[in-house]
Amino acid sequence: MVVSMTACGNSEAGGSKDSAKNNGNGDEPYTVTMVLNGSTQPDEERIEQKINEILEPELNANLDIVVLPWASASQQLQLMLLGDEKIDVFYTQATNAVQYMNAGQIVDMSELIDKYGTNIKQIYGEDIAKINQVEGFVYGVPNQIERGSIPAIFMRKDLVEKYNIDTTQIKEPKDLESVFETVKAGEPDMTMLYSSSENDAPATRLFRGDTLSDNNYLGVLMDQTNSTKLENFFATDWFKDTTTMLHNWYQKGYISQDAGTNTENWRTVCKAGNLFSLFFSYHPGTPVEFESSTGYDFEIVPFYNEPIINSSSYNGVTFSIAQNSENPEKTMEVLDYIYGSSEIMNLLNWGEQDKDYVIEDADNGIINFPEGITSDNAGYNLNLGWELPNQFIAYKWTGSDPQLWEKWKNLTVLQRAPKQ
């Protein structure tokens, strides 16, 4: 049963089961507990039942999904890994996964990938399937999601048109100063450029190098395509020039004066009508994502012609297997199966056809809510494709580019990233 944990002792969050009866080696199917971050759905149990109707006859296994609330997910996951609660496989990121590895809380997945990772190896090839490793210890497998994006400026299209902004004259970030000056004169109470204290500053959005999964930026590759030289990010000319430009904009009032303490998400600020622009990563899905989350259309100007591919392209979202899994082999088998099952991916992300969604465009795999159903009253609409194993084999939501997945594949082309 999918649950949203509110306390570490919640018995429905995958409490320990009798391993002798639930190890997948006898007649009883093994239940794989998968931990995600997100929001609980009213009809989660119904969806799990549908998923298990597929898994049980195929693999003698069931899937139990534990959904941890965003605000407390990392703390609750740590408690699960430290305690005796049932946990097999979980969504994480490289920085955390390496900590779990050093603490002995996850297993080396190398041999499991060799034996059970048929779909994963078919998607990535042997090297990329095992790219998330430290000294030969494979701490997680990458999700098949969008990767490779281009730093860009996103500007509210209605204001670009209102003030006759010629976007063809914007070639690099410094060209925005005259744009901000024009719009600010007409919209004096509006923030020209978003910035936050929550790891979402303009400088980090513009950075094109590789942080090697270190959110502190202590040692980076400034040009990972051509050099493996490790540099002090804060001593580079790029950092000096970029922060000087941003400080100048801050002094002119283009950036919010409380940027250093602001924790408000940019979507909230934009929906309130108080934001003109932000630096963000452009990819084929962002126009629809921005419009649906803010209610505004955006004029997007990329600063480069080619996408960024770095270590976080493959370890930004991964699945790791817990050390206290009672059956890591069966867990890996189930995980790999999901990578290759569009039916399970659609159930996990969108729910049940004709109850939670309907096919709007069968040829292009576009779906929508049934009549009378919205995100407010839907029984199931997890809508976290990027967090799940293989988004590219699932349906796309209404409004998406019909060729979205193909464009993503053409953009990323699965380039090899530097190993940890």
Coordinates of C-alpha atoms in Angstrom, one line a residue, residues 201 222 286 299 310 391 413:
A201 CA 20.9 31.4 -7.2
M222 CA 35.1 24.3 -15.5
T286 CA 10.2 23.3 -20.1
E299 CA 10.0 33.7 -24.0
N310 CA 28.1 16.2 -16.6
Q391 CA 9.9 8.1 -18.0
V413 CA 22.3 11.1 -26.9

